[in-house]
Short mmCIF file of C-alpha atoms in Angstrom, two decimals:
data_model
loop_
_atom_site.label_atom_id
_atom_site.label_comp_id
_atom_site.label_asym_id
_atom_site.label_seq_id
_atom_site.Cartn_x
_atom_site.Cartn_y
_atom_site.Cartn_z
CA MET A 1 23.04 -13.75 -18.33
CA GLN A 2 22.82 -10.53 -20.36
CA SER A 3 19.93 -11.92 -22.44
CA HIS A 4 18.14 -12.89 -19.21
CA ILE A 5 18.44 -9.33 -17.89
CA LEU A 6 17.30 -7.92 -21.23
CA ILE A 7 14.20 -10.14 -21.22
CA ARG A 8 13.34 -8.97 -17.71
CA ARG A 9 13.64 -5.34 -18.75
CA VAL A 10 11.48 -5.87 -21.83
CA GLU A 11 8.86 -7.55 -19.66
CA ILE A 12 8.84 -4.61 -17.26
CA ILE A 13 8.49 -2.10 -20.11
CA LEU A 14 5.67 -4.01 -21.82
CA ALA A 15 3.77 -4.56 -18.56
CA THR A 16 4.12 -0.87 -17.69
CA VAL A 17 2.86 0.19 -21.13
CA ILE A 18 -0.17 -2.10 -20.75
CA LEU A 19 -0.95 -0.58 -17.36
CA PHE A 20 -0.67 2.94 -18.75
CA PHE A 21 -3.23 2.06 -21.43
CA VAL A 22 -5.53 0.58 -18.77
CA TYR A 23 -5.20 3.16 -15.99
CA LEU A 24 -4.77 6.55 -17.64
CA PRO A 25 -7.74 6.70 -20.03
CA GLY A 26 -11.07 7.66 -18.47
CA LEU A 27 -9.71 9.41 -15.37
CA GLY A 28 -12.48 11.99 -15.66
CA ASP A 29 -15.15 9.29 -15.89
CA ILE A 30 -14.45 7.78 -12.48
CA GLU A 31 -17.33 8.29 -10.07
CA PHE A 32 -16.63 11.36 -7.93
CA HIS A 33 -16.30 10.82 -4.18
CA PRO A 34 -16.89 13.75 -1.78
CA ASP A 35 -13.66 12.86 0.04
CA GLU A 36 -11.79 13.84 -3.11
CA SER A 37 -13.04 17.38 -2.53
CA GLN A 38 -11.34 17.44 0.87
CA TRP A 39 -8.07 15.94 -0.33
CA ILE A 40 -7.83 18.35 -3.26
CA SER A 41 -8.76 21.33 -1.08
CA ALA A 42 -6.10 20.31 1.45
CA SER A 43 -3.45 20.14 -1.30
CA HIS A 44 -2.80 23.85 -0.72
CA ILE A 45 -0.14 22.69 1.74
CA PHE A 46 1.97 21.56 -1.22
CA GLU A 47 2.90 25.16 -2.03
CA SER A 48 3.38 25.93 1.66
CA TYR A 49 5.87 23.07 2.00
CA VAL A 50 7.92 23.61 -1.16
CA ARG A 51 8.09 27.36 -0.48
CA THR A 52 9.22 26.63 3.11
CA GLU A 53 6.28 28.57 4.54
CA PHE A 54 6.55 26.60 7.76
CA ASN A 55 5.14 29.41 9.93
CA SER A 56 2.01 29.53 7.82
CA GLU A 57 -1.41 28.94 9.35
CA ALA A 58 -1.60 25.98 6.97
CA TRP A 59 0.15 23.98 9.71
CA ASP A 60 -2.12 25.06 12.56
CA GLN A 61 -4.06 22.49 14.54
CA TYR A 62 -7.40 22.03 12.79
CA TYR A 63 -9.51 19.23 11.31
CA LEU A 64 -7.63 18.51 8.07
CA ASN A 65 -4.19 18.45 9.69
CA LEU A 66 -5.44 16.05 12.34
CA HIS A 67 -7.36 13.72 10.03
CA GLN A 68 -5.58 13.84 6.65
CA PRO A 69 -1.81 13.23 6.66
CA PRO A 70 0.00 15.35 4.08
CA VAL A 71 1.72 12.94 1.66
CA ALA A 72 -1.32 12.39 -0.57
CA CYS A 73 -2.02 16.13 -0.48
CA TYR A 74 1.52 16.84 -1.69
CA ILE A 75 1.17 14.34 -4.53
CA ILE A 76 -2.20 15.77 -5.54
CA GLY A 77 -0.60 19.21 -5.35
CA ILE A 78 2.18 18.16 -7.72
CA GLY A 79 -0.34 16.84 -10.23
CA ARG A 80 -2.63 19.84 -10.33
CA PHE A 81 0.37 22.24 -10.20
CA ILE A 82 1.76 20.63 -13.36
CA GLY A 83 -1.70 20.99 -14.87
CA GLY A 84 -1.65 24.73 -14.19
CA TYR A 85 -3.91 24.80 -11.11
CA ARG A 86 -2.68 26.94 -8.22
CA ARG A 87 -3.99 27.61 -4.72
CA PRO A 88 -6.60 30.19 -5.84
CA ASP A 89 -8.07 27.56 -8.19
CA LEU A 90 -8.80 25.07 -5.43
CA ASN A 91 -12.31 24.17 -4.35
CA PRO A 92 -13.48 24.65 -0.76
CA PRO A 93 -13.66 21.36 1.21
CA TRP A 94 -16.85 19.31 1.12
CA ASN A 95 -19.26 20.03 3.97
CA PHE A 96 -20.58 16.65 5.10
CA GLU A 97 -23.22 18.29 7.27
CA ARG A 98 -24.93 19.65 4.18
CA GLY A 99 -26.34 17.96 1.10
CA ASN A 100 -24.96 17.56 -2.42
CA LYS A 101 -26.87 20.54 -3.81
CA PHE A 102 -25.40 22.87 -1.20
CA ASN A 103 -21.84 21.65 -1.85
CA GLU A 104 -22.30 21.99 -5.60
CA ARG A 105 -23.65 25.52 -5.12
CA VAL A 106 -20.68 26.67 -3.02
CA GLY A 107 -18.15 25.11 -5.43
CA ALA A 108 -17.00 22.19 -3.29
CA VAL A 109 -17.02 19.96 -6.37
CA PRO A 110 -13.66 20.41 -8.18
CA SER A 111 -13.74 21.48 -11.81
CA ASP A 112 -13.28 18.71 -14.38
CA GLY A 113 -9.74 19.84 -15.19
CA LEU A 114 -8.68 20.18 -11.56
CA LEU A 115 -10.10 16.75 -10.75
CA TRP A 116 -8.33 15.14 -13.74
CA TRP A 117 -4.92 16.57 -12.90
CA SER A 118 -5.36 15.66 -9.22
CA ARG A 119 -6.14 12.07 -10.15
CA LEU A 120 -3.30 11.71 -12.65
CA PRO A 121 -0.42 11.28 -10.15
CA MET A 122 -2.53 8.81 -8.17
CA ALA A 123 -3.07 6.69 -11.28
CA ILE A 124 0.67 6.78 -11.97
CA LEU A 125 1.43 5.69 -8.40
CA GLY A 126 -1.10 2.89 -8.83
CA ILE A 127 0.73 1.70 -11.94
CA LEU A 128 4.08 1.83 -10.14
CA SER A 129 2.62 -0.09 -7.18
CA ILE A 130 1.40 -2.88 -9.45
CA MET A 131 4.77 -3.02 -11.19
CA LEU A 132 6.59 -3.25 -7.86
CA GLY A 133 4.44 -6.27 -7.01
CA PHE A 134 5.16 -7.72 -10.45
CA SER A 135 8.92 -7.24 -9.99
CA ILE A 136 8.92 -8.89 -6.56
CA LEU A 137 6.92 -11.92 -7.72
CA ARG A 138 8.82 -12.18 -11.03
CA LYS A 139 12.02 -13.01 -9.12
CA SER A 140 10.22 -15.95 -7.51
CA SER A 141 7.87 -17.14 -10.25
CA THR A 142 7.06 -16.01 -13.80
CA ILE A 143 3.54 -17.44 -13.67
CA ALA A 144 2.78 -15.84 -10.29
CA ALA A 145 3.98 -12.46 -11.57
CA TYR A 146 1.81 -12.56 -14.68
CA ALA A 147 -1.14 -13.94 -12.74
CA TRP A 148 -0.78 -10.99 -10.36
CA LEU A 149 -0.70 -8.57 -13.28
CA GLY A 150 -3.81 -10.04 -14.86
CA LEU A 151 -5.76 -10.26 -11.62
CA VAL A 152 -5.05 -6.63 -10.72
CA ILE A 153 -5.73 -5.25 -14.20
CA PHE A 154 -9.13 -6.90 -14.51
CA ASN A 155 -10.30 -6.09 -10.97
CA PRO A 156 -12.41 -2.89 -11.07
CA TYR A 157 -11.84 -2.44 -7.34
CA PHE A 158 -8.20 -1.47 -7.94
CA SER A 159 -8.86 0.70 -10.99
CA LEU A 160 -11.32 2.69 -8.87
CA HIS A 161 -9.39 3.18 -5.64
CA LEU A 162 -5.91 3.53 -7.13
CA ARG A 163 -7.04 6.37 -9.40
CA ARG A 164 -9.12 8.60 -7.14
CA ALA A 165 -7.59 11.76 -5.69
CA MET A 166 -7.50 10.33 -2.17
CA GLY A 167 -4.98 8.63 0.09
CA GLU A 168 -5.21 4.99 -1.03
CA SER A 169 -2.87 5.12 -4.03
CA SER A 170 -0.02 6.82 -2.18
CA LEU A 171 -0.53 4.43 0.76
CA ILE A 172 -0.23 1.39 -1.49
CA PHE A 173 2.73 2.83 -3.40
CA PHE A 174 4.87 3.42 -0.31
CA THR A 175 3.77 0.07 1.11
CA MET A 176 4.84 -1.76 -2.05
CA LEU A 177 8.07 0.24 -2.20
CA THR A 178 8.81 -0.80 1.39
CA LEU A 179 8.01 -4.40 0.46
CA TYR A 180 10.38 -4.19 -2.50
CA LEU A 181 13.21 -2.81 -0.35
CA VAL A 182 12.94 -5.42 2.41
CA THR A 183 12.71 -8.13 -0.26
CA GLN A 184 15.94 -6.80 -1.78
CA ALA A 185 17.60 -6.90 1.64
CA LEU A 186 16.54 -10.51 2.16
CA ALA A 187 17.58 -11.49 -1.37
CA LEU A 188 21.04 -9.99 -0.84
CA ALA A 189 21.38 -11.90 2.42
CA LYS A 190 20.42 -15.14 0.67
CA GLU A 191 22.53 -14.80 -2.46
CA ILE A 192 25.63 -12.98 -1.26
CA GLY A 193 25.74 -13.54 2.46
CA THR A 194 27.80 -11.18 4.57
CA ASN A 195 29.69 -9.51 1.70
CA GLN A 196 26.94 -6.96 1.10
CA LYS A 197 26.05 -5.93 4.65
CA TRP A 198 26.20 -2.24 3.77
CA ASN A 199 23.75 -2.66 0.89
CA ILE A 200 21.46 -4.67 3.15
CA THR A 201 21.60 -1.94 5.79
CA LEU A 202 20.90 0.69 3.14
CA CYS A 203 17.79 -1.20 2.03
CA LEU A 204 16.54 -1.28 5.62
CA LEU A 205 17.23 2.44 6.08
CA LEU A 206 15.32 3.28 2.89
CA ALA A 207 12.52 0.94 3.94
CA GLY A 208 12.29 2.90 7.19
CA ILE A 209 11.81 6.12 5.21
CA THR A 210 9.18 4.64 2.91
CA SER A 211 7.25 3.12 5.82
CA GLY A 212 7.19 6.54 7.49
CA LEU A 213 5.85 8.05 4.28
CA ALA A 214 3.19 5.32 4.15
CA GLY A 215 2.10 6.40 7.62
CA GLU A 216 1.86 9.99 6.43
CA ALA A 217 -0.18 8.86 3.41
CA LYS A 218 -2.76 7.29 5.72
CA LEU A 219 -2.21 6.70 9.41
CA ASN A 220 -2.81 2.94 9.25
CA GLY A 221 0.21 2.73 6.94
CA ILE A 222 2.51 3.07 9.94
CA VAL A 223 1.84 -0.60 10.80
CA ILE A 224 4.12 -1.74 7.98
CA LEU A 225 7.08 -0.72 10.12
CA GLY A 226 6.42 -4.07 11.78
CA THR A 227 7.58 -5.76 8.57
CA ASN A 228 10.88 -3.90 8.70
CA LEU A 229 11.43 -4.99 12.29
CA VAL A 230 10.69 -8.65 11.56
CA ILE A 231 13.07 -8.58 8.58
CA ALA A 232 15.69 -6.88 10.78
CA ILE A 233 15.39 -9.79 13.23
CA ILE A 234 15.65 -12.37 10.45
CA LEU A 235 18.69 -10.68 8.92
CA GLY A 236 20.41 -10.36 12.28
CA PHE A 237 20.19 -14.11 12.83
CA LEU A 238 20.81 -15.02 9.19
CA LEU A 239 24.02 -13.04 8.68
CA ASN A 240 25.80 -13.65 11.97
CA GLU A 241 27.16 -16.78 13.65
CA GLN A 242 27.76 -15.72 17.24
CA PHE A 243 24.69 -15.16 19.42
CA LYS A 244 26.01 -11.82 20.69
CA GLU A 245 26.54 -10.65 17.12
CA LYS A 246 23.03 -11.74 16.19
CA ILE A 247 21.45 -9.72 19.02
CA THR A 248 23.64 -6.70 18.29
CA ALA A 249 22.69 -6.78 14.62
CA VAL A 250 18.98 -7.14 15.42
CA PHE A 251 19.02 -4.09 17.69
CA ARG A 252 21.18 -2.06 15.30
CA ASN A 253 19.03 -2.79 12.26
CA GLY A 254 15.77 -2.48 14.17
CA LEU A 255 16.69 0.86 15.69
CA SER A 256 18.04 2.27 12.43
CA THR A 257 14.97 1.40 10.36
CA SER A 258 12.68 2.66 13.15
CA ALA A 259 14.64 5.90 13.46
CA MET A 260 14.37 6.53 9.72
CA CYS A 261 10.65 5.79 9.83
CA LEU A 262 10.16 8.27 12.67
CA PHE A 263 12.32 10.85 10.92
CA ALA A 264 10.34 10.60 7.67
CA PHE A 265 7.01 10.63 9.50
CA ILE A 266 7.87 13.89 11.27
CA ALA A 267 10.01 15.62 8.62
CA ILE A 268 7.31 15.45 5.95
CA ASN A 269 4.68 17.02 8.21
CA PRO A 270 5.46 20.50 9.64
CA PHE A 271 2.26 20.30 11.69
CA LEU A 272 4.16 17.91 14.00
CA TRP A 273 7.33 19.92 14.40
CA SER A 274 6.32 22.05 17.37
CA ALA A 275 5.34 19.00 19.45
CA PRO A 276 6.21 15.79 17.56
CA PHE A 277 5.08 13.25 20.15
CA ALA A 278 2.00 15.04 21.46
CA ARG A 279 0.67 15.97 18.03
CA SER A 280 1.38 12.51 16.59
CA VAL A 281 -0.61 10.93 19.40
CA GLN A 282 -3.34 13.52 18.88
CA MET A 283 -3.62 12.54 15.21
CA PHE A 284 -4.31 8.92 16.12
CA ILE A 285 -6.70 9.86 18.94
CA ASP A 286 -8.66 12.21 16.71
CA ARG A 287 -8.81 9.62 13.93
CA ALA A 288 -10.27 7.06 16.34
CA TYR A 289 -12.73 9.66 17.63
CA GLY A 290 -13.68 10.60 14.07
CA MET A 291 -14.37 6.99 13.16
CA ASN A 292 -16.62 6.57 16.20
CA LEU A 293 -18.47 9.73 15.20
CA GLN A 294 -18.85 8.42 11.65
CA THR A 295 -20.45 5.24 12.92
CA ASN A 296 -23.28 7.39 14.30
CA ILE A 297 -23.62 9.53 11.18
CA TYR A 298 -23.35 6.59 8.78
CA SER A 299 -25.06 3.97 10.91
CA GLY A 300 -25.71 1.76 7.88
CA SER A 301 -21.97 1.20 7.54
CA TYR A 302 -21.40 0.32 11.19
CA MET A 303 -20.08 -3.14 12.08
CA ASP A 304 -20.06 -4.39 15.63
CA ILE A 305 -17.42 -6.90 16.67
CA GLY A 306 -19.66 -9.89 15.94
CA GLN A 307 -20.45 -8.66 12.44
CA ARG A 308 -16.90 -7.95 11.34
CA ILE A 309 -15.76 -11.49 10.58
CA PRO A 310 -18.57 -12.43 8.16
CA ILE A 311 -18.67 -8.98 6.54
CA ILE A 312 -14.90 -8.70 6.07
CA LEU A 313 -14.66 -12.23 4.69
CA ARG A 314 -17.49 -11.55 2.24
CA ARG A 315 -15.93 -8.29 1.06
CA VAL A 316 -12.41 -9.72 0.60
CA PHE A 317 -13.30 -13.11 -0.87
CA HIS A 318 -16.36 -12.20 -2.90
CA ASP A 319 -17.37 -8.55 -3.36
CA TYR A 320 -13.92 -7.12 -4.10
CA ALA A 321 -12.04 -10.29 -5.04
CA SER A 322 -10.11 -10.37 -8.29
CA LEU A 323 -11.60 -13.67 -9.45
CA PRO A 324 -15.40 -13.72 -10.06
CA ILE A 325 -15.86 -17.15 -8.45
CA PRO A 326 -17.63 -18.29 -5.27
CA ALA A 327 -16.10 -16.92 -2.08
CA MET A 328 -15.19 -20.41 -0.83
CA PHE A 329 -12.95 -21.03 -3.86
CA ASN A 330 -11.29 -17.63 -3.46
CA PHE A 331 -10.71 -18.43 0.20
CA ILE A 332 -9.12 -21.77 -0.71
CA LEU A 333 -6.81 -20.12 -3.25
CA VAL A 334 -5.71 -17.44 -0.78
CA ALA A 335 -5.18 -20.07 1.92
CA LEU A 336 -3.09 -22.15 -0.49
CA GLY A 337 -1.02 -19.09 -1.42
CA MET A 338 -0.45 -18.28 2.23
CA TRP A 339 0.59 -21.86 2.92
CA ILE A 340 3.12 -21.74 0.08
CA THR A 341 4.62 -18.50 1.44
CA PHE A 342 4.61 -19.96 4.96
CA MET A 343 6.61 -22.94 3.72
CA SER A 344 9.11 -20.52 2.21
CA LEU A 345 9.40 -18.77 5.58
CA ARG A 346 9.88 -22.14 7.20
CA GLY A 347 12.65 -22.91 4.73
CA LEU A 348 14.37 -19.65 5.63
CA LEU A 349 14.20 -20.38 9.37
CA ALA A 350 15.59 -23.87 8.75
CA ARG A 351 18.47 -22.39 6.71
CA GLN A 352 17.16 -24.13 3.59
CA ASP A 353 16.14 -22.75 0.20
CA PHE A 354 13.47 -20.04 0.25
CA LYS A 355 11.95 -17.36 -1.97
CA PRO A 356 12.54 -13.89 -0.48
CA GLY A 357 9.48 -12.35 -2.16
CA TYR A 358 7.18 -15.01 -0.74
CA VAL A 359 8.56 -14.49 2.77
CA THR A 360 8.17 -10.71 2.69
CA PHE A 361 4.68 -10.84 1.13
CA LEU A 362 3.52 -13.05 3.99
CA ILE A 363 5.02 -10.85 6.72
CA MET A 364 3.77 -7.62 5.14
CA ALA A 365 0.28 -9.05 4.68
CA PHE A 366 0.09 -9.88 8.38
CA PHE A 367 0.82 -6.32 9.48
CA ALA A 368 -1.02 -4.50 6.68
CA ALA A 369 -4.27 -6.46 6.98
CA THR A 370 -4.50 -6.18 10.78
CA PRO A 371 -6.14 -2.70 11.04
CA ILE A 372 -9.26 -3.75 9.11
CA TRP A 373 -10.30 -5.95 12.05
CA LEU A 374 -10.24 -2.89 14.31
CA SER A 375 -12.37 -0.73 12.02
CA PRO A 376 -16.09 -0.40 12.82
CA LEU A 377 -16.81 1.03 9.34
CA ASP A 378 -17.73 -1.10 6.35
CA TRP A 379 -16.37 1.21 3.63
CA ASP A 380 -15.02 -0.24 0.40
CA ARG A 381 -11.68 1.61 0.38
CA TYR A 382 -10.85 0.35 3.88
CA TYR A 383 -10.33 -3.13 2.41
CA ILE A 384 -7.54 -2.07 0.05
CA TYR A 385 -4.80 -3.85 2.04
CA PRO A 386 -6.48 -7.26 2.51
CA VAL A 387 -7.79 -7.31 -1.07
CA LEU A 388 -4.32 -6.43 -2.40
CA PHE A 389 -2.54 -9.19 -0.50
CA ALA A 390 -5.33 -11.70 -1.10
CA THR A 391 -4.74 -11.07 -4.80
CA ALA A 392 -1.01 -11.74 -4.39
CA PHE A 393 -1.67 -15.02 -2.56
CA THR A 394 -4.15 -16.02 -5.27
CA ALA A 395 -1.48 -15.42 -7.92
CA ILE A 396 0.99 -17.56 -5.97
CA ALA A 397 -1.61 -20.33 -5.64
CA ILE A 398 -2.34 -20.20 -9.38
CA ASP A 399 1.35 -20.65 -10.04
CA ARG A 400 1.47 -23.77 -7.85
CA ILE A 401 -1.68 -25.23 -9.42
CA ILE A 402 -0.33 -24.73 -12.96
CA HIS A 403 3.07 -26.18 -12.13
CA THR A 404 1.53 -29.16 -10.37
CA SER A 405 -0.88 -29.77 -13.24
CA LEU A 406 1.95 -29.65 -15.79
CA HIS A 407 4.04 -32.01 -13.69
CA VAL A 408 1.19 -34.51 -13.29
CA GLY A 409 0.34 -34.24 -16.99
CA LYS A 410 3.95 -34.83 -17.96
CA ARG A 411 4.17 -37.93 -15.78
CA PHE A 412 0.86 -39.23 -17.12
CA PHE A 413 1.84 -38.86 -20.78
CA SER A 414 5.32 -40.29 -20.17
CA ARG A 415 3.76 -43.41 -18.65
CA SER A 416 1.26 -43.68 -21.50
CA ALA A 417 4.08 -43.50 -24.01
#
């Protein structure tokens, strides 16, 4: 048992070291995106928060507070603060109504050093996100875990979007952390039963906090609270015998994880404190309005409802897919991976054997990938959720194909002998 734990730890260390060698070099060579200018400029709120300057005009109602939740700004702030860059060193935000030359002239492009230190914490969060996925899958399948690691490492889509000084890396990190926590809760329920109810409840409470932080990394991250609620329902029925106890547990766990999510969502953002409900709603309304406005400004990226299905499928299964194979084969692999995870969910519901990581990946994928169908904008970073989970399902499918092939080969050679 001790040797098994030691091997797991060595695997985690080696995989993390590999990711550090892949993700940290060349941070300054990543193509600059104008949105990075806005995120870095908005990171001035980091000092305002840690210095408890909650009456500062930094929390007034204006564009950045309505459109850019603060978690990524705090993380960028930590990175450039460690690098020696303070508020006076920040660039002004990019003006999208003017051209590149104008923005370069007024200093909206961050200096090389500021940009590097702002990207560093995002790259680290990207590494941690990948390792969380590896840890979850490793408990279910060694091959799936290593397939996941290889697919993510060699996909340039992830190395681009998980290293830029924008909101995607922090969104994915808190999503994967939430996934890890609900997987732990389900694993405890499977292996130990009712003896660890407090630990299970603690996992759900922490998952509520991390899902709230995901929502404050990017607003669409709030949808992952749905995963917590589904797991709360499953746990309520799994750990209790009497129907009344099941319902009581479902409501207790659902309310507690939701309350922690709401608490984290509001506590991390002083802009909301004066009117939590009204300003939260305003953030979502303004984001929807902003996206509609962007469809007019960037008409080439607009997708009407009829165009979304073919475009989204092409982006997920071909353009940004981790395997450079025809889209149909990627689709088949993802579908196979989803079927395998669905069968695990079915096993759970039938009180049979199941793999907790497969169940939670399937549920999380459903909620996380839903917002892309509502977006009218065909922008590469908007596909981060579906591409991420498509990669996980591909890894699970690869595991099944390899195991099946080995089993068939073994039977064939045993008969030949």
